[in-house]
Backbone as numpy.savetxt, mean C-alpha at the origin, in Angstrom:
# Nx Ny Nz CAx CAy CAz Cx Cy Cz
-12.70 11.04 27.57 -11.27 10.94 27.27 -10.54 12.18 27.78
-9.46 11.94 28.50 -8.70 13.06 29.06 -7.95 13.80 27.96
-7.89 15.14 28.08 -7.16 15.91 27.06 -5.68 15.59 27.10
-5.03 15.75 25.95 -3.59 15.47 25.87 -2.80 16.49 26.67
-1.75 16.04 27.28 -0.85 16.95 27.99 0.03 17.66 26.96
0.67 18.72 27.39 1.55 19.46 26.48 2.70 18.57 26.02
3.14 17.66 26.87 4.23 16.74 26.51 3.75 15.75 25.44
2.54 15.26 25.58 1.98 14.33 24.59 1.78 15.03 23.24
1.29 16.27 23.30 1.11 17.03 22.06 2.44 17.25 21.36
3.46 17.57 22.15 4.79 17.80 21.60 5.32 16.53 20.94
5.08 15.37 21.56 5.54 14.10 21.02 4.88 13.81 19.68
3.58 14.08 19.59 2.84 13.86 18.34 3.38 14.77 17.24
3.63 16.02 17.60 4.15 16.99 16.63 5.56 16.59 16.15
6.39 16.14 17.07 7.76 15.73 16.72 7.74 14.53 15.78
6.91 13.56 16.09 6.82 12.37 15.26 6.34 12.72 13.85
5.33 13.58 13.77 4.79 14.00 12.48 5.84 14.76 11.67
6.62 15.59 12.35 7.66 16.36 11.67 8.75 15.44 11.15
9.14 14.45 11.94 10.16 13.49 11.50 9.67 12.71 10.29
8.41 12.31 10.33 7.83 11.55 9.22 7.81 12.38 7.94
7.29 13.59 8.02 7.19 14.44 6.83 8.57 14.81 6.29
9.47 15.18 7.17 10.82 15.58 6.74 11.56 14.41 6.09
11.42 13.23 6.68 12.08 12.04 6.11 11.58 11.76 4.71
10.27 11.76 4.54 9.69 11.48 3.23 10.08 12.54 2.20
10.12 13.80 2.64 10.54 14.88 1.73 11.99 14.68 1.28
12.85 14.31 2.22 14.26 14.09 1.89 14.44 12.85 1.01
13.67 11.80 1.31 13.74 10.59 0.47 13.36 10.92 -0.96
12.31 11.72 -1.11 11.82 12.08 -2.43 12.82 12.95 -3.19
13.50 13.81 -2.46 14.43 14.74 -3.08 15.77 14.09 -3.44
16.29 13.26 -2.54 17.64 12.73 -2.72 17.70 11.23 -2.99
16.58 10.52 -2.76 16.60 9.06 -2.88 16.77 8.43 -1.52
15.98 7.41 -1.26 15.96 6.77 0.06 17.34 6.37 0.55
18.12 5.69 -0.31 19.42 5.16 0.13 20.47 6.24 0.34
20.20 7.45 -0.14 21.18 8.54 -0.02 20.88 9.48 1.15
19.86 9.16 1.92 19.50 10.01 3.06 19.84 9.27 4.35
20.58 9.93 5.23 20.95 9.33 6.51 20.03 9.82 7.62
20.00 9.08 8.69 19.21 9.50 9.85 19.75 10.82 10.39
21.07 10.99 10.30 21.67 12.25 10.75 21.14 13.44 9.96
20.97 13.27 8.65 20.41 14.36 7.83 18.98 14.68 8.25
18.22 13.64 8.55 16.83 13.83 8.95 16.75 14.58 10.28
17.53 14.12 11.25 17.47 14.74 12.57 18.02 16.17 12.55
19.02 16.40 11.70 19.56 17.75 11.59 18.52 18.70 11.01
17.78 18.23 10.00 16.74 19.05 9.38 15.60 19.34 10.35
15.39 18.41 11.29 14.31 18.59 12.28 14.80 19.22 13.58
16.13 19.41 13.67 16.73 19.98 14.86 16.45 19.15 16.11
16.61 17.84 15.97 16.45 16.92 17.10 17.62 15.95 17.11
17.76 15.19 18.18 18.85 14.23 18.29 18.50 12.91 17.60
19.54 12.09 17.36 19.29 10.78 16.79 18.45 9.93 17.74
18.69 10.13 19.03 17.92 9.39 20.02 16.43 9.67 19.90
16.11 10.91 19.57 14.70 11.28 19.39 14.11 10.54 18.20
14.88 10.46 17.11 14.40 9.72 15.93 14.10 8.27 16.30
15.04 7.63 17.01 14.87 6.22 17.35 13.73 5.99 18.35
13.35 7.03 19.04 12.20 6.92 19.96 10.93 6.62 19.17
10.83 7.18 17.97 9.61 7.05 17.16 9.74 6.04 16.03
10.96 5.87 15.50 11.18 4.97 14.37 12.42 4.12 14.62
12.26 2.81 14.85 13.41 1.95 15.13 14.47 1.97 14.03
14.03 2.11 12.76 14.95 2.18 11.63 14.43 3.22 10.63
15.28 3.56 9.69 14.88 4.50 8.65 13.72 3.95 7.84
13.75 2.64 7.63 12.70 2.04 6.81 11.34 2.06 7.49
11.31 2.17 8.81 10.03 2.24 9.52 9.23 3.48 9.13
9.92 4.49 8.64 9.21 5.67 8.13 8.38 5.28 6.91
8.96 4.48 6.02 8.25 4.00 4.84 7.10 3.09 5.24
7.33 2.25 6.24 6.29 1.33 6.69 5.04 2.08 7.15
5.22 3.27 7.66 4.08 4.07 8.09 3.11 4.30 6.94
3.62 4.53 5.75 2.75 4.79 4.61 2.00 3.53 4.19
2.65 2.36 4.29 1.96 1.11 3.99 0.85 0.87 5.01
1.13 1.17 6.27 0.14 0.94 7.31 -1.06 1.88 7.15
-0.80 3.08 6.68 -1.90 4.01 6.38 -2.78 3.43 5.27
-2.15 2.86 4.25 -2.89 2.25 3.16 -3.74 1.09 3.66
-3.16 0.27 4.53 -3.90 -0.88 5.03 -5.09 -0.46 5.89
-4.94 0.63 6.60 -6.06 1.16 7.37 -7.18 1.60 6.43
-6.78 2.18 5.30 -7.75 2.60 4.28 -8.49 1.39 3.72
-7.77 0.29 3.46 -8.41 -0.91 2.91 -9.49 -1.44 3.84
-9.23 -1.39 5.13 -10.21 -1.87 6.11 -11.50 -1.06 6.02
-11.35 0.24 5.83 -12.52 1.11 5.72 -13.31 0.81 4.45
-12.60 0.61 3.35 -13.25 0.31 2.07 -14.02 -1.00 2.15
-13.40 -2.02 2.75 -14.03 -3.34 2.82 -15.40 -3.27 3.48
-15.53 -2.47 4.51 -16.79 -2.36 5.25 -17.90 -1.77 4.40
-17.53 -1.02 3.36 -18.53 -0.35 2.52 -18.83 -1.07 1.22
-18.19 -2.21 1.00 -18.44 -2.97 -0.24 -19.68 -3.84 -0.05
-20.58 -3.80 -0.99 -21.83 -4.57 -0.96 -21.52 -6.07 -0.84
-21.97 -6.67 0.25 -21.68 -8.09 0.49 -22.36 -9.02 -0.49
-23.37 -8.52 -1.22 -24.09 -9.38 -2.17 -23.40 -9.46 -3.54
-22.37 -8.65 -3.76 -21.66 -8.67 -5.04 -20.88 -9.97 -5.22
-20.70 -10.41 -6.47 -19.83 -11.57 -6.72 -18.41 -11.23 -6.26
-17.62 -12.24 -5.96 -16.26 -12.03 -5.46 -15.43 -11.18 -6.42
-15.56 -11.43 -7.72 -14.77 -10.67 -8.70 -15.12 -9.19 -8.67
-16.40 -8.87 -8.46 -16.82 -7.47 -8.39 -16.31 -6.81 -7.11
-16.24 -7.58 -6.05 -15.70 -7.04 -4.79 -14.24 -6.68 -4.97
-13.50 -7.57 -5.65 -12.08 -7.31 -5.91 -11.91 -6.07 -6.77
-12.70 -5.95 -7.82 -12.62 -4.78 -8.70 -12.98 -3.50 -7.95
-13.98 -3.57 -7.08 -14.39 -2.40 -6.29 -13.28 -1.98 -5.34
-12.67 -2.97 -4.68 -11.57 -2.68 -3.77 -10.42 -1.99 -4.51
-10.08 -2.52 -5.69 -9.00 -1.94 -6.48 -9.35 -0.54 -6.99
-10.60 -0.33 -7.37 -11.01 0.98 -7.85 -10.83 2.04 -6.75
-11.23 1.68 -5.54 -11.07 2.62 -4.43 -9.60 2.82 -4.08
-8.83 1.75 -4.19 -7.40 1.85 -3.94 -6.73 2.80 -4.93
-7.08 2.66 -6.21 -6.46 3.50 -7.22 -6.84 4.97 -7.07
-8.08 5.21 -6.67 -8.50 6.59 -6.40 -7.69 7.18 -5.25
-7.46 6.37 -4.23 -6.70 6.82 -3.06 -5.25 7.12 -3.43
-4.66 6.22 -4.21 -3.27 6.42 -4.62 -3.13 7.67 -5.48
-4.11 7.88 -6.36 -4.05 9.03 -7.27 -4.30 10.35 -6.55
-5.35 10.38 -5.71 -5.81 11.63 -5.13 -5.23 11.97 -3.77
-4.80 10.95 -3.03 -4.30 11.19 -1.67 -2.79 10.97 -1.57
-2.32 9.81 -2.03 -0.89 9.50 -1.91 -0.07 10.28 -2.92
-0.44 10.18 -4.19 0.27 10.91 -5.24 1.50 10.19 -5.75
1.92 10.57 -6.97 3.04 9.90 -7.62 4.37 10.06 -6.89
4.66 11.27 -6.43 5.96 11.52 -5.82 6.20 10.62 -4.60
5.21 10.59 -3.71 5.36 9.78 -2.51 5.40 8.31 -2.84
4.56 7.89 -3.79 4.52 6.47 -4.13 5.82 6.02 -4.79
6.43 6.90 -5.59 7.74 6.57 -6.17 8.76 6.35 -5.05
8.71 7.19 -4.04 9.63 7.06 -2.91 9.42 5.74 -2.19
8.17 5.38 -1.97 7.83 4.14 -1.28 8.30 2.93 -2.08
8.03 2.93 -3.37 8.42 1.80 -4.21 9.94 1.72 -4.38
10.59 2.86 -4.48 12.05 2.86 -4.59 12.69 2.30 -3.33
12.18 2.71 -2.19 12.71 2.19 -0.92 12.49 0.70 -0.80
11.40 0.22 -1.38 11.10 -1.22 -1.33 12.14 -2.03 -2.07
12.81 -1.43 -3.04 13.78 -2.15 -3.86 15.22 -1.95 -3.41
15.44 -1.11 -2.41 16.81 -0.83 -2.00 17.43 -2.01 -1.27
18.73 -2.16 -1.42 19.46 -3.25 -0.76 19.61 -3.00 0.74
19.25 -1.80 1.19 19.37 -1.48 2.61 18.27 -2.13 3.44
17.23 -2.60 2.79 16.13 -3.25 3.51 16.46 -4.73 3.64
16.81 -5.16 4.84 17.26 -6.52 5.05 16.16 -7.43 5.60
15.08 -6.84 6.07 14.02 -7.64 6.66 13.05 -8.14 5.59
12.14 -9.06 5.98 11.10 -9.48 5.07 10.27 -8.27 4.70
10.04 -8.09 3.44 9.42 -6.85 3.01 7.93 -6.78 3.30
7.54 -5.71 3.96 6.13 -5.53 4.33 5.23 -5.42 3.10
5.77 -4.94 2.00 4.99 -4.77 0.77 4.35 -6.08 0.33
5.03 -7.20 0.58 4.51 -8.51 0.15 4.19 -9.41 1.34
4.14 -8.85 2.53 3.85 -9.65 3.72 2.42 -10.16 3.71
2.22 -11.46 3.97 0.86 -12.01 4.01 0.03 -11.44 5.15
0.67 -10.75 6.09 -0.05 -10.16 7.21 -0.72 -8.84 6.84
-0.40 -8.30 5.69 -1.01 -7.03 5.29 -2.51 -7.19 5.12
-3.24 -6.16 5.48 -4.69 -6.18 5.41 -5.19 -6.43 3.99
-4.53 -5.85 3.00 -4.97 -6.01 1.61 -4.95 -7.48 1.20
-3.96 -8.24 1.66 -3.86 -9.66 1.31 -4.93 -10.47 2.04
-5.19 -10.11 3.28 -6.19 -10.83 4.04 -7.59 -10.62 3.45
-7.87 -9.39 3.06 -9.17 -9.09 2.43 -9.28 -9.83 1.10
-8.21 -9.78 0.31 -8.22 -10.43 -0.99 -8.42 -11.93 -0.86
-7.75 -12.53 0.12 -7.90 -13.97 0.35 -9.35 -14.34 0.66
-10.01 -13.51 1.46 -11.39 -13.82 1.82 -12.30 -13.77 0.59
-12.05 -12.82 -0.32 -12.85 -12.72 -1.54 -12.57 -13.91 -2.46
-11.31 -14.30 -2.58 -10.95 -15.41 -3.45 -11.55 -16.71 -2.92
-11.43 -16.94 -1.62 -12.01 -18.15 -1.02 -13.51 -18.19 -1.24
-14.15 -17.04 -1.09 -15.60 -16.94 -1.33 -15.92 -17.28 -2.78
-15.11 -16.76 -3.70 -15.34 -17.01 -5.12 -15.18 -18.48 -5.48
-14.24 -19.14 -4.84 -14.02 -20.57 -5.09 -15.18 -21.38 -4.51
-15.58 -21.06 -3.29 -16.66 -21.79 -2.64 -17.99 -21.66 -3.38
-18.22 -20.51 -3.96 -19.49 -20.27 -4.65 -19.43 -20.64 -6.13
-18.31 -21.23 -6.56 -18.21 -21.70 -7.93 -17.95 -20.62 -8.96
-17.46 -19.47 -8.53 -17.13 -18.39 -9.48 -15.70 -18.56 -10.00
-14.77 -18.87 -9.11 -13.37 -19.03 -9.48 -13.00 -20.50 -9.60
-11.97 -20.75 -10.39 -11.47 -22.11 -10.61 -10.97 -22.74 -9.31
-11.12 -24.08 -9.23 -10.68 -24.82 -8.05 -9.28 -25.41 -8.21
-8.73 -25.33 -9.42 -7.44 -25.98 -9.67 -6.24 -25.08 -9.39
-6.50 -23.88 -8.90 -5.42 -22.96 -8.53 -5.59 -22.59 -7.07
-4.51 -22.68 -6.30 -4.58 -22.38 -4.87 -4.89 -20.90 -4.64
-5.52 -20.64 -3.49 -5.91 -19.27 -3.13 -4.71 -18.33 -3.18
-3.59 -18.73 -2.58 -2.41 -17.86 -2.54 -1.85 -17.57 -3.93
-1.97 -18.55 -4.83 -1.49 -18.34 -6.20 -2.39 -17.36 -6.93
-3.69 -17.50 -6.74 -4.62 -16.54 -7.36 -4.36 -15.14 -6.83
-4.14 -15.05 -5.52 -3.86 -13.75 -4.92 -2.61 -13.13 -5.51
-1.57 -13.95 -5.69 -0.32 -13.46 -6.26 -0.54 -12.89 -7.66
-1.33 -13.60 -8.46 -1.63 -13.15 -9.82 -2.35 -11.80 -9.80
-3.34 -11.70 -8.94 -4.14 -10.47 -8.86 -3.29 -9.30 -8.35
-2.47 -9.56 -7.34 -1.63 -8.50 -6.79 -0.60 -8.01 -7.80
-0.13 -8.92 -8.65 0.83 -8.49 -9.68 0.15 -7.57 -10.70
-1.14 -7.77 -10.90 -1.89 -6.84 -11.76 -1.81 -5.43 -11.19
-2.01 -5.35 -9.88 -2.00 -4.05 -9.21 -0.64 -3.39 -9.32
0.41 -4.14 -8.96 1.74 -3.53 -8.98 2.19 -3.16 -10.38
1.82 -3.97 -11.38 2.18 -3.66 -12.76 1.52 -2.37 -13.22
0.25 -2.22 -12.89 -0.47 -1.01 -13.30 0.05 0.23 -12.57
0.35 0.08 -11.30 0.89 1.21 -10.53 2.24 1.61 -11.09
3.08 0.63 -11.42 4.39 0.93 -12.01 4.24 1.68 -13.32
3.33 1.22 -14.18 3.09 1.90 -15.45 2.63 3.34 -15.22
1.77 3.52 -14.24 1.28 4.86 -13.91 2.43 5.78 -13.49
3.37 5.23 -12.71 4.48 6.03 -12.21 5.44 6.47 -13.32
5.53 5.67 -14.40 6.48 6.03 -15.46 5.81 6.70 -16.65
4.48 6.78 -16.65 3.77 7.45 -17.75 3.46 8.90 -17.39
3.05 9.64 -18.41 2.61 11.01 -18.20 1.22 11.02 -17.60
0.67 12.21 -17.43 -0.62 12.35 -16.76 -1.80 11.78 -17.54
-1.58 11.41 -18.80 -2.69 10.87 -19.60 -3.00 9.42 -19.25
-2.22 8.82 -18.35 -2.46 7.44 -17.92 -3.48 7.45 -16.79
-4.68 6.95 -17.07 -5.76 6.91 -16.08 -5.63 5.63 -15.26
-5.09 5.74 -14.06 -4.80 4.57 -13.25 -6.04 3.74 -12.94
-7.12 4.39 -12.56 -8.34 3.66 -12.21 -8.90 2.90 -13.41
-8.95 3.56 -14.56 -9.51 2.93 -15.76 -8.63 1.77 -16.24
-7.32 1.98 -16.25 -6.40 0.94 -16.69 -6.45 -0.26 -15.75
-6.50 0.01 -14.46 -6.57 -1.06 -13.48 -7.84 -1.89 -13.66
-8.97 -1.21 -13.83 -10.25 -1.90 -13.97 -10.24 -2.81 -15.19
-9.75 -2.30 -16.31 -9.74 -3.09 -17.54 -8.79 -4.28 -17.44
-7.59 -4.03 -16.97 -6.57 -5.08 -16.89 -6.97 -6.17 -15.90
-7.44 -5.76 -14.72 -7.81 -6.73 -13.69 -9.03 -7.54 -14.09
-9.98 -6.90 -14.76 -11.19 -7.61 -15.21 -10.82 -8.73 -16.18
-9.87 -8.48 -17.06 -9.43 -9.50 -18.02 -8.77 -10.67 -17.29
-7.92 -10.35 -16.30 -7.24 -11.40 -15.54 -8.25 -12.21 -14.73
-9.18 -11.53 -14.07 -10.21 -12.22 -13.27 -11.06 -13.13 -14.15
-11.33 -12.68 -15.37 -12.12 -13.49 -16.28 -11.43 -14.82 -16.57
-10.11 -14.79 -16.64 -9.35 -16.00 -16.89 -9.32 -16.94 -15.69
-9.65 -16.42 -14.51 -9.64 -17.22 -13.30 -11.01 -17.81 -12.98
-12.01 -17.41 -13.77 -13.37 -17.87 -13.50 -13.62 -19.24 -14.15
-14.61 -19.93 -13.59 -15.06 -21.20 -14.17 -15.92 -20.87 -15.37
-15.60 -21.44 -16.50 -16.34 -21.15 -17.73 -17.52 -22.11 -17.87
-18.66 -21.56 -18.23 -19.83 -22.39 -18.48 -19.69 -23.11 -19.80
-19.88 -24.41 -19.81 -19.76 -25.19 -21.04 -21.02 -25.07 -21.89
């Protein structure tokens, strides 16, 4: 692989600076109260430079979702394929919660979730897009669980996925509004296990 040119290195540095500065400003002032002009002024670059890397302000937020989805792909490869579907789902969520707690953190996640609810986002929201890696992985586990007789057959895959994903978002929301005594991983495991139990086929 050829080494990066000084121009390529500069481009990477500029993009990273725009990303970090934008997120810092969103966290400090609120997503809807920060303009692209404020971001570019803080980075000492032109608006044209911002648009070179991010088509819209919201694309900065999308970067964090895409980082999460890349993480999910890595986790999936390390999950024991012999586990029941419900255990795979719980394992995926456990790793997700550890990542959110230890890598993403509350401040950044609050910014991401707040931006997701702003009226300035006019496009279909990536947070709930079926194209996201987390949904694709979850669908494969649910389909496997149905085929192997672990999960009920009377509920469609997408409906089961919606139920499970709402468990995740509810727990994350609670974590964001509680003090530090709220153990996200433990709460998620307990809550999701109860919901998954209700989706399983019961032995008569």
